[in-house]
Coordinates of C-alpha atoms and ligand atoms in Angstrom, one line a residue:
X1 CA 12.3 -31.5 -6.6
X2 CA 9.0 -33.2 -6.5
X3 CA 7.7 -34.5 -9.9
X4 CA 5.5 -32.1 -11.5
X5 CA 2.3 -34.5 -11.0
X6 CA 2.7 -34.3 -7.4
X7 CA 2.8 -30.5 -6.7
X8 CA 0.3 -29.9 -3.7
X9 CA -1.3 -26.3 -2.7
X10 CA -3.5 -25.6 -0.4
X11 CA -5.5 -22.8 -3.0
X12 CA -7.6 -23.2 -5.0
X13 CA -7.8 -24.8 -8.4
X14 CA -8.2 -21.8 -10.6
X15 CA -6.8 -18.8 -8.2
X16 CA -4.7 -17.6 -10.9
X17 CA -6.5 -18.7 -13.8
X18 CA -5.8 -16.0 -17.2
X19 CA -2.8 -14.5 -15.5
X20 CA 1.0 -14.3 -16.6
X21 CA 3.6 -14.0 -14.4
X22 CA 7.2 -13.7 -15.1
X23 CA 9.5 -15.8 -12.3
X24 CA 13.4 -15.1 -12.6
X25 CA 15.4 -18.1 -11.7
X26 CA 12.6 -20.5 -12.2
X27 CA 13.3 -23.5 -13.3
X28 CA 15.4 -24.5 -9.8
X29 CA 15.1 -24.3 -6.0
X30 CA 12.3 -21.8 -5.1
X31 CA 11.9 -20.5 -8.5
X32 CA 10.5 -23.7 -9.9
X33 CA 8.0 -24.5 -6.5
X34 CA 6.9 -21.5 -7.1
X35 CA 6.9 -21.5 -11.1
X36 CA 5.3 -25.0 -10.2
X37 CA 2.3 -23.9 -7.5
X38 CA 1.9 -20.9 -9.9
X39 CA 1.0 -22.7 -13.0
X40 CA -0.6 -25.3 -10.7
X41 CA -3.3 -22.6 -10.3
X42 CA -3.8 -21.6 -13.7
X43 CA -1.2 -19.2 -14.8
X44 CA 1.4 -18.9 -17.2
X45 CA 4.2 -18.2 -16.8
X46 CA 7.4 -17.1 -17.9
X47 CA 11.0 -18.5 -16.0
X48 CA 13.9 -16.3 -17.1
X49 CA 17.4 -17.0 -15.6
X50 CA 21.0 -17.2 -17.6
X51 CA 20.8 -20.8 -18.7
X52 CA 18.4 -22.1 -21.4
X53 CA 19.0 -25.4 -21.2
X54 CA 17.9 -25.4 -17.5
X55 CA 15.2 -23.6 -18.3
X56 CA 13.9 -25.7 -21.1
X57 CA 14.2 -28.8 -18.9
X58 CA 12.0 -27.0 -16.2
X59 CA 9.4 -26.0 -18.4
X60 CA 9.4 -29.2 -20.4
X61 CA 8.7 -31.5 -17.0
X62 CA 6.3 -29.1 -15.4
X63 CA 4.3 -28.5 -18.5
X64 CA 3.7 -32.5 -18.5
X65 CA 1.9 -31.9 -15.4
X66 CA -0.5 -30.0 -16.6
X67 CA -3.8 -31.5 -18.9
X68 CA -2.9 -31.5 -22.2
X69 CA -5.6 -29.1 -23.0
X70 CA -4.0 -26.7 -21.2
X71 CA -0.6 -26.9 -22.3
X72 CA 1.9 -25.1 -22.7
X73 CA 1.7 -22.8 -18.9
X74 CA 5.4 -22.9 -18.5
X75 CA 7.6 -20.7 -21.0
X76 CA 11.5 -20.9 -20.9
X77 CA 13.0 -17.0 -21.7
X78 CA 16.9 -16.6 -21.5
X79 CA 17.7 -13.7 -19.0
X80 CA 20.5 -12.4 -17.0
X81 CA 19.0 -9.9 -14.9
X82 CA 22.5 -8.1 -14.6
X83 CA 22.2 -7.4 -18.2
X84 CA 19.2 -4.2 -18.6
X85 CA 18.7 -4.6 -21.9
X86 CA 18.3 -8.7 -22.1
X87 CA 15.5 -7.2 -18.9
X88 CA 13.5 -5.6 -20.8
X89 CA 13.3 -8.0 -23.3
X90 CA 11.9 -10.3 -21.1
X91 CA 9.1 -7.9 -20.7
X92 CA 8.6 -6.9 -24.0
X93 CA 8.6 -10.8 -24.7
X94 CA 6.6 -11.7 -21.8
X95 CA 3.8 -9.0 -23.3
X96 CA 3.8 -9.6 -26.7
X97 CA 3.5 -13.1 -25.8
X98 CA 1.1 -13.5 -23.6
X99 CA -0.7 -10.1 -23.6
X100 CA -0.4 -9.3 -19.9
X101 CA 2.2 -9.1 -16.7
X102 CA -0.1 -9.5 -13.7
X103 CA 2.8 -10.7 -11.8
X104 CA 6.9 -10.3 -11.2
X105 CA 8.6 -12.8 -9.2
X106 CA 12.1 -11.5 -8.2
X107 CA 13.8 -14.9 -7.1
X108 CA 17.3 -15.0 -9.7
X109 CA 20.1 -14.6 -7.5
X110 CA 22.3 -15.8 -5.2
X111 CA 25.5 -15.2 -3.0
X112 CA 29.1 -17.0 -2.2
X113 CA 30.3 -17.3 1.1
X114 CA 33.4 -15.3 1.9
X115 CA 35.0 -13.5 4.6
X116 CA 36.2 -10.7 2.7
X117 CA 35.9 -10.5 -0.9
X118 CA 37.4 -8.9 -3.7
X119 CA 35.6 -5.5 -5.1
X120 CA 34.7 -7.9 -8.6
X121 CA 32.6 -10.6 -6.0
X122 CA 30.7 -7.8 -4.2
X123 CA 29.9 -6.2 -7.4
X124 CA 28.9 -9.6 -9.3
X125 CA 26.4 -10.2 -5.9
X126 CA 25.0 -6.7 -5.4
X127 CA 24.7 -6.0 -10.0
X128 CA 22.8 -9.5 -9.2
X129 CA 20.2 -9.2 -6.4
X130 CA 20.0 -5.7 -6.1
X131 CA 20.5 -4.0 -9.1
X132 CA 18.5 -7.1 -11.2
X133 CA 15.4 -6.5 -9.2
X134 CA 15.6 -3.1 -9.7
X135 CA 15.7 -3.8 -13.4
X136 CA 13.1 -5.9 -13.3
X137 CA 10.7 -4.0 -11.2
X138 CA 11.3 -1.1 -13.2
X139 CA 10.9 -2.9 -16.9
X140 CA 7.3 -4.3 -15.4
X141 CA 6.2 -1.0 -14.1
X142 CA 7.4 0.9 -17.6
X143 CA 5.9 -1.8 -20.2
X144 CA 2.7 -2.8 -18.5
X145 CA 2.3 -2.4 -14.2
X146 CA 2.1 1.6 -14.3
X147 CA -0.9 1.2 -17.0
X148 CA -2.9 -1.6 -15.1
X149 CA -1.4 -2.4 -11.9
X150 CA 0.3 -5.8 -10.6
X151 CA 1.4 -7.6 -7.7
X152 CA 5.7 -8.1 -7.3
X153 CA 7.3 -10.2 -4.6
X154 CA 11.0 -10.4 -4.1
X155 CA 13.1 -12.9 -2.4
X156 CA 15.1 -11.7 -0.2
X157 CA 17.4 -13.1 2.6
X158 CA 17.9 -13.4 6.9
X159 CA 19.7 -10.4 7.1
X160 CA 18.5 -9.2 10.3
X161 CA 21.5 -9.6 12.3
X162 CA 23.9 -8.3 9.6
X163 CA 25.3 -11.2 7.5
X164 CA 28.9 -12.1 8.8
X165 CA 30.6 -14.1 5.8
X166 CA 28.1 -12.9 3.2
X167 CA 28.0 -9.2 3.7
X168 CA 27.2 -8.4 0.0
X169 CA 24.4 -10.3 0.3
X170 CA 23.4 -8.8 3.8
X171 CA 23.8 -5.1 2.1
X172 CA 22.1 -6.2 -1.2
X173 CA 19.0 -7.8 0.2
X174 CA 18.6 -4.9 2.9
X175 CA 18.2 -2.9 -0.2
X176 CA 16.0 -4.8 -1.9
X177 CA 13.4 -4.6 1.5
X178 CA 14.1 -0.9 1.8
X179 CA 13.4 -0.5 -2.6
X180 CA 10.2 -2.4 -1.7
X181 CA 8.8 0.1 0.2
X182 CA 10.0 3.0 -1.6
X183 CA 8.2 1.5 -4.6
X184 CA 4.7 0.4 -2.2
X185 CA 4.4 3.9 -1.8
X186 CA 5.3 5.3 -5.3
X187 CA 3.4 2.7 -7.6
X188 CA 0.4 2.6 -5.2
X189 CA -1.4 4.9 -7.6
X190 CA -1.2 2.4 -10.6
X191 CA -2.5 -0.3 -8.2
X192 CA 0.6 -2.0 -8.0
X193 CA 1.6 -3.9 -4.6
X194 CA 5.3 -4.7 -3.4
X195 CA 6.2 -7.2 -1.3
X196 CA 8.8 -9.8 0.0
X197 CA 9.8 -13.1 1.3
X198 CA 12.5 -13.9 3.5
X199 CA 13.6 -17.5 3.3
X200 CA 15.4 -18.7 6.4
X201 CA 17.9 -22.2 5.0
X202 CA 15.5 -23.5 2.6
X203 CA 16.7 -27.0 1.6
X204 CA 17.2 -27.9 -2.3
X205 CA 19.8 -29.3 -4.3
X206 CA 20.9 -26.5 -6.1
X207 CA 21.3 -24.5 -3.5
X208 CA 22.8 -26.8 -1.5
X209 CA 25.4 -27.8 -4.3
X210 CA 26.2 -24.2 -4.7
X211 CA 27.6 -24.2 -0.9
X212 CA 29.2 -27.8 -0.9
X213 CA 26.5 -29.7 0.0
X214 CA 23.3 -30.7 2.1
X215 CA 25.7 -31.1 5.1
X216 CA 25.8 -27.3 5.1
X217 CA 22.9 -26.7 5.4
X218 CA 22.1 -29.5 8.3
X219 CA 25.1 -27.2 10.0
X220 CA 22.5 -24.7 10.6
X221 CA 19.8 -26.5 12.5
X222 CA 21.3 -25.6 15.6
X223 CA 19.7 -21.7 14.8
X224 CA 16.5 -22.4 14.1
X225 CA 13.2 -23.1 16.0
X226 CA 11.5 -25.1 14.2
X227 CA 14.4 -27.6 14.7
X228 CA 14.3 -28.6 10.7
X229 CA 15.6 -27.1 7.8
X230 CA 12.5 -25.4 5.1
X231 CA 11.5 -26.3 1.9
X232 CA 10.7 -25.0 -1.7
X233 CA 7.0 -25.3 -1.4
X234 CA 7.1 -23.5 1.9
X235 CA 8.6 -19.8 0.6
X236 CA 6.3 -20.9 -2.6
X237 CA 3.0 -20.7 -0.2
X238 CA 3.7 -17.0 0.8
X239 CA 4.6 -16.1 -2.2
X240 CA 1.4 -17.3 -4.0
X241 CA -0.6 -15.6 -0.7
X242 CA 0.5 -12.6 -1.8
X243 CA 0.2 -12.6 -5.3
X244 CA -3.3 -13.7 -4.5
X245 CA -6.6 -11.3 -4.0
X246 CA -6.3 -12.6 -0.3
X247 CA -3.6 -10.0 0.0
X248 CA -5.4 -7.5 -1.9
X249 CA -4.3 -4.7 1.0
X250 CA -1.2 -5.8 1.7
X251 CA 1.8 -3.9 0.7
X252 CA 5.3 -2.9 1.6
X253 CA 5.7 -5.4 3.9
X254 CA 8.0 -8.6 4.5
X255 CA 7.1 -12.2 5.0
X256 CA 9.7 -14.5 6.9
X257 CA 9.1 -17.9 6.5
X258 CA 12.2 -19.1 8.3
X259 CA 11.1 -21.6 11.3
X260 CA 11.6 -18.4 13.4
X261 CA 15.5 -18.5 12.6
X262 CA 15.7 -14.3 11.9
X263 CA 14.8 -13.6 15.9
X264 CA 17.1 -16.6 17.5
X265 CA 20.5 -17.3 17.4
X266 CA 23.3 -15.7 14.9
X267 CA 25.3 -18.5 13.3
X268 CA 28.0 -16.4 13.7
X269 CA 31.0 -16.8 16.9
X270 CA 32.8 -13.7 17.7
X271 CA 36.0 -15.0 18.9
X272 CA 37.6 -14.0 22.3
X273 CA 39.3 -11.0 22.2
X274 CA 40.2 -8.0 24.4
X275 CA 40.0 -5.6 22.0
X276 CA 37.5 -3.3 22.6
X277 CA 37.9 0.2 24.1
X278 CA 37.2 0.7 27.7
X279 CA 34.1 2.4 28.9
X280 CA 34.5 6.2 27.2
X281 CA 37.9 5.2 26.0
X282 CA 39.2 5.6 29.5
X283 CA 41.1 2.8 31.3
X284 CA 40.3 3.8 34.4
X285 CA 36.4 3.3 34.0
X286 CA 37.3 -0.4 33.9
X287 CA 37.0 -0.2 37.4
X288 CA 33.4 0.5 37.2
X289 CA 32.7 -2.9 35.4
Ligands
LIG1 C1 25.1 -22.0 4.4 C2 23.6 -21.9 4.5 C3 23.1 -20.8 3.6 C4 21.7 -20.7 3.7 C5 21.2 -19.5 3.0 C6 21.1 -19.8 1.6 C7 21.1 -18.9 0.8 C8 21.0 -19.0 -0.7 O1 20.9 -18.1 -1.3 S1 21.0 -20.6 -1.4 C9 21.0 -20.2 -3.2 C10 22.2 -20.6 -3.8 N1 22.3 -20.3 -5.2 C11 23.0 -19.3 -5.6 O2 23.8 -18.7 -4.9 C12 22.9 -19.0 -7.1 C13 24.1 -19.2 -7.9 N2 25.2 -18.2 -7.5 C14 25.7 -17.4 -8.3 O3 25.2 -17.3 -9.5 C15 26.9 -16.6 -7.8 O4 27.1 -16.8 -6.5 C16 26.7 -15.1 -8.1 C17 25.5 -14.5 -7.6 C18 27.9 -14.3 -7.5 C19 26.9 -14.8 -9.5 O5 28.0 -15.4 -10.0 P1 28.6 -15.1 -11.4 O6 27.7 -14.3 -12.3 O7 29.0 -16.4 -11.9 O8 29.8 -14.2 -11.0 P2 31.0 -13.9 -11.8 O9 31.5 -15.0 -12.6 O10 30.8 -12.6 -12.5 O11 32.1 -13.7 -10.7 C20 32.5 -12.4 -10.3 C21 33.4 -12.6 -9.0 O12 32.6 -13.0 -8.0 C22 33.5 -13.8 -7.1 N3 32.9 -15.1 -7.0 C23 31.9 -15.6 -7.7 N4 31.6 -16.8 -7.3 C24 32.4 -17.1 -6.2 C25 32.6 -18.2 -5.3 N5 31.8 -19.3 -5.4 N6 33.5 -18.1 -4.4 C26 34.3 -17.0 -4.2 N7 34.2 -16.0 -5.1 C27 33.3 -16.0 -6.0 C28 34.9 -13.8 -7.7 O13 35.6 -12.7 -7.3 C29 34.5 -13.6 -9.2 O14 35.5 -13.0 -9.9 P3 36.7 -14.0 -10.6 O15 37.4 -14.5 -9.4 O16 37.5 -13.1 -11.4 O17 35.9 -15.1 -11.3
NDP2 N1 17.8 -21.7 -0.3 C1 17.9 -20.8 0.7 O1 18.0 -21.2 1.8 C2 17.7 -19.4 0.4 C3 17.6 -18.8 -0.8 N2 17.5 -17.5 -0.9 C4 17.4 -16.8 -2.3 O2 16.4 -17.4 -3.0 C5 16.6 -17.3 -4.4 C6 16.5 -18.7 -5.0 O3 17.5 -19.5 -4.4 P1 17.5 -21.1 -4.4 O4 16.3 -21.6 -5.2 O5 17.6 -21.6 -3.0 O6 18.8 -21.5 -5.2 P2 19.1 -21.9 -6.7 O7 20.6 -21.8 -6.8 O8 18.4 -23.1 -7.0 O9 18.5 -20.7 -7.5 C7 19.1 -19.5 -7.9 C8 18.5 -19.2 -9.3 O10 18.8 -17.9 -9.6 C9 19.1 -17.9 -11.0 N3 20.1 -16.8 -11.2 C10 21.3 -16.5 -10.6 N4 21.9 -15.5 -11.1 C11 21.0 -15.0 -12.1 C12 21.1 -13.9 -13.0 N5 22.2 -13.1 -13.0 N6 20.1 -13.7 -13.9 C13 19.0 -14.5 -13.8 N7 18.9 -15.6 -13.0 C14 19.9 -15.8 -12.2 C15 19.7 -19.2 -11.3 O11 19.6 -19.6 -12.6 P3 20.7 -19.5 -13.7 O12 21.9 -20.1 -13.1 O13 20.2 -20.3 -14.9 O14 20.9 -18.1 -14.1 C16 18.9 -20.1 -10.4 O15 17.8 -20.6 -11.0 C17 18.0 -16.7 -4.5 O16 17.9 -15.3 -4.7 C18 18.6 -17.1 -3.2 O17 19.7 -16.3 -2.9 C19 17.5 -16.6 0.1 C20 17.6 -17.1 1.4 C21 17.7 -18.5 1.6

């Protein structure tokens, strides 16, 4: 990650200057170039995620960034978004605090690659990045969003072409899109908007350590476009966009920002096989191929 004095954007100095945002997993990967462009701009905010220590690290170096003055933008919250009660205390906190929640980041989460997992893993992955956005979408709309509207944007994944070797994450970030825009429609009376980002490989340590290694991600360059792997600040760009009054009618809707990886090649090989029914299930058809 960059050091905190060198975080570029391309908006303007005070874009989000007297707002609070809350982003979960903050203080690493995505989460922090975006907790880092965020605060960049003038807002606080909040970075909830499972481990403090993390957190207060994160805060503590982007914070030093920032003119003294201004200090502190960056607040460390302990969080697991599995848990619903610890959710809405990051709410209530985030309130009390701070007196507003203009914006909800939904970034916490993650995956494992696995062929075929047990029933615990594919409950551990869906609690995380389905159900915990659904927490925290519904805490923001219930303690502050349905009273005076908001902007949310979730994270989500290339899931386009199904996700062979990480179908709990395929499943779980379908329904995150598809909970988007049943919530675009419902909560567009309280002036709230929904949207997400899809990240195509997105190079960072962390994640890259949680697969192995950056060689894992270098594996994938074959599928994408752009011929290079993405960075941080590149999902963090869209996601500012559309917190930002330049989205202002924009709901409901995805952003990829994947070096056009979600519309080219699957990663995936199915192996030779002859395994298939014939034509109608009837050998004979065969003849027709
Ligand atoms: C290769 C290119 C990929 C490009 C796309 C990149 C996508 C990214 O998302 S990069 C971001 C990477 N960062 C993360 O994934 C965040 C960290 N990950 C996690 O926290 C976990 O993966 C989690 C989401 C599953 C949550 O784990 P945790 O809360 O620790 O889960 P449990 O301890 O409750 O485990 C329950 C159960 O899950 C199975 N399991 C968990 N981790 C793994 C693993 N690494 N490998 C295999 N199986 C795993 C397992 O069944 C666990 O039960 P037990 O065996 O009884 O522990
Ligand atoms: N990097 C990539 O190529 C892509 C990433 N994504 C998604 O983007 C998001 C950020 O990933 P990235 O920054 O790359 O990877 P990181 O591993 O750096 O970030 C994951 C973050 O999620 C937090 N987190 C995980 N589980 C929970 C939980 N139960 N409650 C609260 N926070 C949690 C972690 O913090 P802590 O451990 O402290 O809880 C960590 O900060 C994830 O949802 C990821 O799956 C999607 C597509 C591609």
């Amino acid at each position: 990650m960059a050091a905190a004095s060198m975080i570029r954007s391309v908006f303007k100095k005070e874009l989000f200057s007297g707002k609070v945002a809350i982003v979960t997993g903050g203080a690493t990967g995505l989460g922090r170039a975006i907790t880092e462009e965020l605060s960049s701009l003038g807002c606080k905010v909040v970075i909830a995620s499972r481990r403090l220590e993390n957190l207060e690290k994160a805060a503590q170096e982007i914070n030093e960034a920032i003119p003294i003055s201004l200090r502190p933008r960056v607040f460390p919250y302990q969080c697991n978004i599995r848990n619903e009660e610890q959710v809405k205390s990051l709410m209530k906190y985030t309130i009390d605090t701070h007196g507003a929640l203009d914006y909800l980041v939904n970034n916490g989460g993650g995956q494992f690659a696995s062929p075929a997992i047990s029933a615990k893993g594919w409950l551990a992955v869906v609690e995380t990045n389905l159900t915990g956005t659904f927490y925290c979408c519904k805490h923001a709309y219930n303690e502050w969003m349905a009273g005076h509207g908001g902007a949310i944007v979730n994270i989500i994944a290339d899931m386009y072409k199904g996700f062979p070797n990480m179908a709990h994450t395929g499943a779980a970030r379908a329904g995150v899109q598809n909970l988007m825009m049943s919530l675009a429609l419902e909560w567009a009376d309280c002036g709230i908007r929904i949207n997400c980002v899809s990240p195509g490989i997105i190079y960072s340590e962390t994640a890259a350590k949680n697969y192995g290694g950056r060689h894992v991600f270098d594996e994938g360059l074959h599928i994408i476009p752009a011929k290079r792997l993405g960075i941080p600040e590149e999902v963090s760009g869209a996601v500012c966009f559309l917190l930002s009054p330049a989205a202002s009618y924009i709901t409901g809707t995805t952003i990829k920002v994947d070096g056009g990886q979600s519309f080219y090649r699957s990663p995936f090989t199915i192996p030779e096989h002859n395994s298939f029914p014939p034509p109608l299930e009837d050998p004979e058809l065969n003849s027709k191929l």
